[in-house]
Amino acid sequence: MKKIRGALLKMQSELNDPVDYFLNIGAGKVYMNNLLGKEISITYLGEIHCIRCGRETRKSFHQGYCYPCYQTAPQTDDCILKPEMCRAQEGISRDMEWSKNNCLQDHIVYLANSSGLKVGVTRLSQVPTRWIDQGASYALKIAQASNRYTAGLIEVNLKKHFADRTNWRNMLANKIDLNINLLEQKQKAKEVVKKELLDYFTDDNEILEINYPVTVYPEKVKSISFEKEQEVKGKLTGIKGQYLYFDESVVFNVRRHNGYEVEFVY
């Protein structure tokens, strides 16, 4: 058995068939696909450290930040969850240099099928990572803009006609509607969006299919966290989105525990 101690961080992923996953703990990195079918454990050691400044915090905010960083970091600004609130294009930002590299870059609006049809926004350079993190089975770019704000305007307009949230339980149980035709839904989006936003729509009609390393999908899932349990352990049966599957239908959200000090045994 091997052991690693350190701060837990979100898994890295690489698009393959199936997706390749790497668990980051401190300075260590573990290729998780090789551990499918094997017993592993992740034990919380009682400390949480901010993933931005490193200070110890009693509570994690916005998936890994201490409260002062949550209040001041550009990574936790309102526009991260609501792109239409971004003001970087006006020169207003918590950190303009950060915004130049993140908000003032090409963004896409997309349609994805994970637990059903949803619309979303992400930075172009985050494709396909964003889709993998959300557990999407199929995804399609529909529009592209030169900044986060404009992409957000398109998304807000389309949210009147499309959902913008994923049912995480259905996603993890792989309960997806295979009758959804993303190309047909893109055409619908063109028909309902404001005419002044049509110029941002792309001619790229490539649908990306994403397969995940899951041996058997459970009918129902039971989420476990370090707020309730100090240790999560068992046979690793799958990985999807940022979740680890264990036997008995238990799932653990790695990203939710960014900055938690743990011991990983595998």
PDB file of C-alpha atoms in Angstrom, residues 29-224:
ATOM      1  CA  LYS A  29      -0.200  13.074  -8.516  1.00  0.00           C
ATOM      2  CA  VAL A  30      -1.859   9.667  -8.889  1.00  0.00           C
ATOM      3  CA  TYR A  31      -3.221   8.167 -12.105  1.00  0.00           C
ATOM      4  CA  MET A  32      -6.653   7.084 -10.902  1.00  0.00           C
ATOM      5  CA  ASN A  33      -7.736   4.873 -13.811  1.00  0.00           C
ATOM      6  CA  ASN A  34      -5.221   2.262 -12.682  1.00  0.00           C
ATOM      7  CA  LEU A  35      -6.963   2.047  -9.301  1.00  0.00           C
ATOM      8  CA  LEU A  36     -10.368   0.969 -10.635  1.00  0.00           C
ATOM      9  CA  GLY A  37     -11.469  -2.178  -8.846  1.00  0.00           C
ATOM     10  CA  LYS A  38      -8.969  -1.608  -6.019  1.00  0.00           C
ATOM     11  CA  GLU A  39      -9.431  -0.592  -2.375  1.00  0.00           C
ATOM     12  CA  ILE A  40      -8.530   3.025  -1.601  1.00  0.00           C
ATOM     13  CA  SER A  41      -9.134   5.413   1.298  1.00  0.00           C
ATOM     14  CA  ILE A  42      -9.082   9.202   1.747  1.00  0.00           C
ATOM     15  CA  THR A  43      -8.869  10.373   5.355  1.00  0.00           C
ATOM     16  CA  TYR A  44      -9.454  13.983   6.419  1.00  0.00           C
ATOM     17  CA  LEU A  45      -6.677  15.142   8.763  1.00  0.00           C
ATOM     18  CA  GLY A  46      -8.616  18.009  10.323  1.00  0.00           C
ATOM     19  CA  GLU A  47      -7.166  21.052   8.532  1.00  0.00           C
ATOM     20  CA  ILE A  48      -8.301  23.118   5.552  1.00  0.00           C
ATOM     21  CA  HIS A  49      -5.953  25.501   3.748  1.00  0.00           C
ATOM     22  CA  CYS A  50      -6.984  28.171   1.244  1.00  0.00           C
ATOM     23  CA  ILE A  51      -5.958  27.163  -2.271  1.00  0.00           C
ATOM     24  CA  ARG A  52      -5.056  30.784  -3.038  1.00  0.00           C
ATOM     25  CA  CYS A  53      -3.144  32.140  -0.027  1.00  0.00           C
ATOM     26  CA  GLY A  54      -2.470  28.938   1.904  1.00  0.00           C
ATOM     27  CA  ARG A  55      -3.777  30.159   5.262  1.00  0.00           C
ATOM     28  CA  GLU A  56      -5.665  27.727   7.485  1.00  0.00           C
ATOM     29  CA  THR A  57      -9.427  28.244   7.521  1.00  0.00           C
ATOM     30  CA  ARG A  58     -12.175  26.660   9.574  1.00  0.00           C
ATOM     31  CA  LYS A  59     -14.523  26.650   6.577  1.00  0.00           C
ATOM     32  CA  SER A  60     -13.993  26.474   2.839  1.00  0.00           C
ATOM     33  CA  PHE A  61     -15.760  28.984   0.589  1.00  0.00           C
ATOM     34  CA  HIS A  62     -16.378  28.649  -3.146  1.00  0.00           C
ATOM     35  CA  GLN A  63     -14.654  25.243  -3.291  1.00  0.00           C
ATOM     36  CA  GLY A  64     -11.370  26.006  -1.618  1.00  0.00           C
ATOM     37  CA  TYR A  65     -10.985  29.623  -0.471  1.00  0.00           C
ATOM     38  CA  CYS A  66     -10.714  31.262   2.956  1.00  0.00           C
ATOM     39  CA  TYR A  67     -13.240  34.025   3.609  1.00  0.00           C
ATOM     40  CA  PRO A  68     -10.881  36.984   2.919  1.00  0.00           C
ATOM     41  CA  CYS A  69      -9.901  35.461  -0.440  1.00  0.00           C
ATOM     42  CA  TYR A  70     -13.527  34.649  -1.180  1.00  0.00           C
ATOM     43  CA  GLN A  71     -14.263  38.363  -0.710  1.00  0.00           C
ATOM     44  CA  THR A  72     -11.360  39.656  -2.811  1.00  0.00           C
ATOM     45  CA  ALA A  73     -10.086  37.030  -5.287  1.00  0.00           C
ATOM     46  CA  PRO A  74     -11.015  37.414  -8.981  1.00  0.00           C
ATOM     47  CA  GLN A  75     -11.616  33.635  -9.072  1.00  0.00           C
ATOM     48  CA  THR A  76     -14.617  34.102  -6.749  1.00  0.00           C
ATOM     49  CA  ASP A  77     -16.122  37.256  -8.239  1.00  0.00           C
ATOM     50  CA  ASP A  78     -19.808  37.307  -9.166  1.00  0.00           C
ATOM     51  CA  CYS A  79     -19.101  36.800 -12.851  1.00  0.00           C
ATOM     52  CA  ILE A  80     -17.674  33.324 -12.255  1.00  0.00           C
ATOM     53  CA  LEU A  81     -21.207  32.055 -11.648  1.00  0.00           C
ATOM     54  CA  LYS A  82     -22.957  34.783 -13.643  1.00  0.00           C
ATOM     55  CA  PRO A  83     -20.863  35.706 -16.716  1.00  0.00           C
ATOM     56  CA  GLU A  84     -23.292  38.462 -17.677  1.00  0.00           C
ATOM     57  CA  MET A  85     -22.117  40.379 -14.562  1.00  0.00           C
ATOM     58  CA  CYS A  86     -18.508  40.575 -15.768  1.00  0.00           C
ATOM     59  CA  ARG A  87     -17.189  44.146 -16.095  1.00  0.00           C
ATOM     60  CA  ALA A  88     -13.634  43.440 -17.171  1.00  0.00           C
ATOM     61  CA  GLN A  89     -14.463  44.728 -20.659  1.00  0.00           C
ATOM     62  CA  GLU A  90     -15.083  48.100 -18.943  1.00  0.00           C
ATOM     63  CA  GLY A  91     -11.741  47.911 -17.136  1.00  0.00           C
ATOM     64  CA  ILE A  92     -13.378  46.973 -13.825  1.00  0.00           C
ATOM     65  CA  SER A  93     -12.098  43.895 -12.018  1.00  0.00           C
ATOM     66  CA  ARG A  94     -10.782  42.667  -8.678  1.00  0.00           C
ATOM     67  CA  ASP A  95      -7.553  41.931 -10.551  1.00  0.00           C
ATOM     68  CA  MET A  96      -7.345  43.335 -14.064  1.00  0.00           C
ATOM     69  CA  GLU A  97      -4.268  41.309 -14.994  1.00  0.00           C
ATOM     70  CA  TRP A  98      -6.090  38.107 -14.066  1.00  0.00           C
ATOM     71  CA  SER A  99      -9.146  39.223 -16.015  1.00  0.00           C
ATOM     72  CA  LYS A 100      -7.056  39.899 -19.116  1.00  0.00           C
ATOM     73  CA  ASN A 101      -5.953  36.268 -19.072  1.00  0.00           C
ATOM     74  CA  ASN A 102      -9.335  34.844 -18.151  1.00  0.00           C
ATOM     75  CA  CYS A 103     -12.356  37.091 -18.755  1.00  0.00           C
ATOM     76  CA  LEU A 104     -11.027  38.958 -21.794  1.00  0.00           C
ATOM     77  CA  GLN A 105     -10.346  35.776 -23.736  1.00  0.00           C
ATOM     78  CA  ASP A 106     -12.554  33.930 -26.194  1.00  0.00           C
ATOM     79  CA  HIS A 107     -15.523  32.242 -24.515  1.00  0.00           C
ATOM     80  CA  ILE A 108     -18.020  29.793 -25.931  1.00  0.00           C
ATOM     81  CA  VAL A 109     -21.663  29.161 -25.265  1.00  0.00           C
ATOM     82  CA  TYR A 110     -22.460  25.464 -25.458  1.00  0.00           C
ATOM     83  CA  LEU A 111     -25.199  22.893 -25.198  1.00  0.00           C
ATOM     84  CA  ALA A 112     -24.485  19.730 -23.252  1.00  0.00           C
ATOM     85  CA  ASN A 113     -26.295  16.551 -22.312  1.00  0.00           C
ATOM     86  CA  SER A 114     -25.318  15.195 -18.909  1.00  0.00           C
ATOM     87  CA  SER A 115     -28.579  14.608 -17.047  1.00  0.00           C
ATOM     88  CA  GLY A 116     -30.595  16.374 -19.722  1.00  0.00           C
ATOM     89  CA  LEU A 117     -30.114  19.362 -22.002  1.00  0.00           C
ATOM     90  CA  LYS A 118     -28.386  22.421 -20.554  1.00  0.00           C
ATOM     91  CA  VAL A 119     -26.774  25.630 -21.800  1.00  0.00           C
ATOM     92  CA  GLY A 120     -23.506  26.929 -20.387  1.00  0.00           C
ATOM     93  CA  VAL A 121     -20.521  29.242 -20.834  1.00  0.00           C
ATOM     94  CA  THR A 122     -16.827  28.528 -20.537  1.00  0.00           C
ATOM     95  CA  ARG A 123     -13.508  29.930 -21.704  1.00  0.00           C
ATOM     96  CA  LEU A 124     -12.513  28.426 -25.045  1.00  0.00           C
ATOM     97  CA  SER A 125      -9.240  27.184 -23.561  1.00  0.00           C
ATOM     98  CA  GLN A 126     -11.279  25.208 -20.993  1.00  0.00           C
ATOM     99  CA  VAL A 127     -12.778  22.948 -23.668  1.00  0.00           C
ATOM    100  CA  PRO A 128     -13.196  20.021 -23.086  1.00  0.00           C
ATOM    101  CA  THR A 129     -12.108  20.231 -19.409  1.00  0.00           C
ATOM    102  CA  ARG A 130     -15.248  22.119 -18.375  1.00  0.00           C
ATOM    103  CA  TRP A 131     -17.486  19.540 -20.023  1.00  0.00           C
ATOM    104  CA  ILE A 132     -15.627  16.669 -18.362  1.00  0.00           C
ATOM    105  CA  ASP A 133     -15.825  18.361 -14.948  1.00  0.00           C
ATOM    106  CA  GLN A 134     -19.594  18.632 -15.367  1.00  0.00           C
ATOM    107  CA  GLY A 135     -19.929  14.990 -16.374  1.00  0.00           C
ATOM    108  CA  ALA A 136     -21.344  15.773 -19.811  1.00  0.00           C
ATOM    109  CA  SER A 137     -21.817  12.807 -22.125  1.00  0.00           C
ATOM    110  CA  TYR A 138     -22.282  14.960 -25.237  1.00  0.00           C
ATOM    111  CA  ALA A 139     -21.435  18.613 -25.866  1.00  0.00           C
ATOM    112  CA  LEU A 140     -21.604  21.082 -28.754  1.00  0.00           C
ATOM    113  CA  LYS A 141     -20.275  24.628 -29.173  1.00  0.00           C
ATOM    114  CA  ILE A 142     -23.019  26.919 -30.411  1.00  0.00           C
ATOM    115  CA  ALA A 143     -21.596  30.449 -30.135  1.00  0.00           C
ATOM    116  CA  GLN A 144     -18.272  32.186 -29.534  1.00  0.00           C
ATOM    117  CA  ALA A 145     -17.494  35.666 -28.208  1.00  0.00           C
ATOM    118  CA  SER A 146     -14.310  37.586 -27.441  1.00  0.00           C
ATOM    119  CA  ASN A 147     -15.061  38.032 -23.740  1.00  0.00           C
ATOM    120  CA  ARG A 148     -16.958  36.500 -20.840  1.00  0.00           C
ATOM    121  CA  TYR A 149     -19.578  39.245 -20.630  1.00  0.00           C
ATOM    122  CA  THR A 150     -20.839  38.856 -24.193  1.00  0.00           C
ATOM    123  CA  ALA A 151     -20.990  35.070 -23.893  1.00  0.00           C
ATOM    124  CA  GLY A 152     -22.946  35.603 -20.687  1.00  0.00           C
ATOM    125  CA  LEU A 153     -25.482  37.786 -22.481  1.00  0.00           C
ATOM    126  CA  ILE A 154     -26.092  34.995 -24.999  1.00  0.00           C
ATOM    127  CA  GLU A 155     -26.472  32.435 -22.219  1.00  0.00           C
ATOM    128  CA  VAL A 156     -28.926  34.603 -20.276  1.00  0.00           C
ATOM    129  CA  ASN A 157     -30.994  35.043 -23.417  1.00  0.00           C
ATOM    130  CA  LEU A 158     -31.062  31.292 -24.027  1.00  0.00           C
ATOM    131  CA  LYS A 159     -31.835  30.421 -20.391  1.00  0.00           C
ATOM    132  CA  LYS A 160     -35.392  31.504 -21.115  1.00  0.00           C
ATOM    133  CA  HIS A 161     -35.645  28.395 -23.288  1.00  0.00           C
ATOM    134  CA  PHE A 162     -32.977  25.992 -21.967  1.00  0.00           C
ATOM    135  CA  ALA A 163     -32.041  24.768 -18.485  1.00  0.00           C
ATOM    136  CA  ASP A 164     -28.668  25.884 -17.111  1.00  0.00           C
ATOM    137  CA  ARG A 165     -28.211  23.332 -14.332  1.00  0.00           C
ATOM    138  CA  THR A 166     -27.246  19.665 -14.150  1.00  0.00           C
ATOM    139  CA  ASN A 167     -29.140  17.141 -12.042  1.00  0.00           C
ATOM    140  CA  TRP A 168     -26.020  15.690 -10.430  1.00  0.00           C
ATOM    141  CA  ARG A 169     -27.776  12.563  -9.167  1.00  0.00           C
ATOM    142  CA  ASN A 170     -29.053  11.651 -12.626  1.00  0.00           C
ATOM    143  CA  MET A 171     -25.677  12.513 -14.137  1.00  0.00           C
ATOM    144  CA  LEU A 172     -23.901  10.149 -11.751  1.00  0.00           C
ATOM    145  CA  ALA A 173     -26.456   7.398 -12.370  1.00  0.00           C
ATOM    146  CA  ASN A 174     -25.948   7.978 -16.129  1.00  0.00           C
ATOM    147  CA  LYS A 175     -29.648   8.714 -16.562  1.00  0.00           C
ATOM    148  CA  ILE A 176     -29.443  10.802 -19.698  1.00  0.00           C
ATOM    149  CA  ASP A 177     -31.971  11.399 -22.443  1.00  0.00           C
ATOM    150  CA  LEU A 178     -30.470   9.789 -25.541  1.00  0.00           C
ATOM    151  CA  ASN A 179     -33.249  11.255 -27.687  1.00  0.00           C
ATOM    152  CA  ILE A 180     -31.803  14.758 -27.371  1.00  0.00           C
ATOM    153  CA  ASN A 181     -30.386  15.899 -30.708  1.00  0.00           C
ATOM    154  CA  LEU A 182     -27.874  18.681 -30.024  1.00  0.00           C
ATOM    155  CA  LEU A 183     -27.840  19.879 -33.636  1.00  0.00           C
ATOM    156  CA  GLU A 184     -31.607  20.279 -33.592  1.00  0.00           C
ATOM    157  CA  GLN A 185     -31.347  22.127 -30.286  1.00  0.00           C
ATOM    158  CA  LYS A 186     -28.683  24.427 -31.733  1.00  0.00           C
ATOM    159  CA  GLN A 187     -31.081  25.289 -34.545  1.00  0.00           C
ATOM    160  CA  LYS A 188     -33.764  26.003 -31.951  1.00  0.00           C
ATOM    161  CA  ALA A 189     -31.326  28.280 -30.124  1.00  0.00           C
ATOM    162  CA  LYS A 190     -30.772  30.224 -33.337  1.00  0.00           C
ATOM    163  CA  GLU A 191     -34.506  30.651 -33.727  1.00  0.00           C
ATOM    164  CA  VAL A 192     -35.164  31.938 -30.205  1.00  0.00           C
ATOM    165  CA  VAL A 193     -32.068  34.055 -29.506  1.00  0.00           C
ATOM    166  CA  LYS A 194     -32.174  37.813 -30.033  1.00  0.00           C
ATOM    167  CA  LYS A 195     -31.323  38.669 -33.624  1.00  0.00           C
ATOM    168  CA  GLU A 196     -28.419  40.918 -32.597  1.00  0.00           C
ATOM    169  CA  LEU A 197     -26.728  37.892 -31.007  1.00  0.00           C
ATOM    170  CA  LEU A 198     -26.978  35.614 -34.047  1.00  0.00           C
ATOM    171  CA  ASP A 199     -23.641  36.773 -35.455  1.00  0.00           C
ATOM    172  CA  TYR A 200     -21.866  35.034 -32.571  1.00  0.00           C
ATOM    173  CA  PHE A 201     -23.191  31.603 -33.528  1.00  0.00           C
ATOM    174  CA  THR A 202     -20.608  29.244 -34.987  1.00  0.00           C
ATOM    175  CA  ASP A 203     -20.637  26.906 -37.971  1.00  0.00           C
ATOM    176  CA  ASP A 204     -18.854  24.278 -35.883  1.00  0.00           C
ATOM    177  CA  ASN A 205     -21.323  21.395 -35.617  1.00  0.00           C
ATOM    178  CA  GLU A 206     -19.000  18.778 -34.146  1.00  0.00           C
ATOM    179  CA  ILE A 207     -20.627  16.948 -31.255  1.00  0.00           C
ATOM    180  CA  LEU A 208     -18.123  15.660 -28.725  1.00  0.00           C
ATOM    181  CA  GLU A 209     -18.976  12.360 -27.047  1.00  0.00           C
ATOM    182  CA  ILE A 210     -17.279  11.778 -23.694  1.00  0.00           C
ATOM    183  CA  ASN A 211     -16.920   8.361 -22.068  1.00  0.00           C
ATOM    184  CA  TYR A 212     -15.944   7.925 -18.434  1.00  0.00           C
ATOM    185  CA  PRO A 213     -14.082   5.155 -16.563  1.00  0.00           C
ATOM    186  CA  VAL A 214     -17.083   3.734 -14.688  1.00  0.00           C
ATOM    187  CA  THR A 215     -17.455  -0.042 -14.348  1.00  0.00           C
ATOM    188  CA  VAL A 216     -21.151  -0.078 -13.381  1.00  0.00           C
ATOM    189  CA  TYR A 217     -23.477   2.881 -12.951  1.00  0.00           C
ATOM    190  CA  PRO A 218     -25.584   2.674  -9.777  1.00  0.00           C
ATOM    191  CA  GLU A 219     -29.364   3.142  -9.855  1.00  0.00           C
ATOM    192  CA  LYS A 220     -29.092   5.668  -7.010  1.00  0.00           C
ATOM    193  CA  VAL A 221     -26.135   7.421  -5.429  1.00  0.00           C
ATOM    194  CA  LYS A 222     -25.297   8.422  -1.877  1.00  0.00           C
ATOM    195  CA  SER A 223     -22.992  11.423  -1.542  1.00  0.00           C
ATOM    196  CA  ILE A 224     -20.441  11.451   1.278  1.00  0.00           C
TER     197      ILE A 224
END
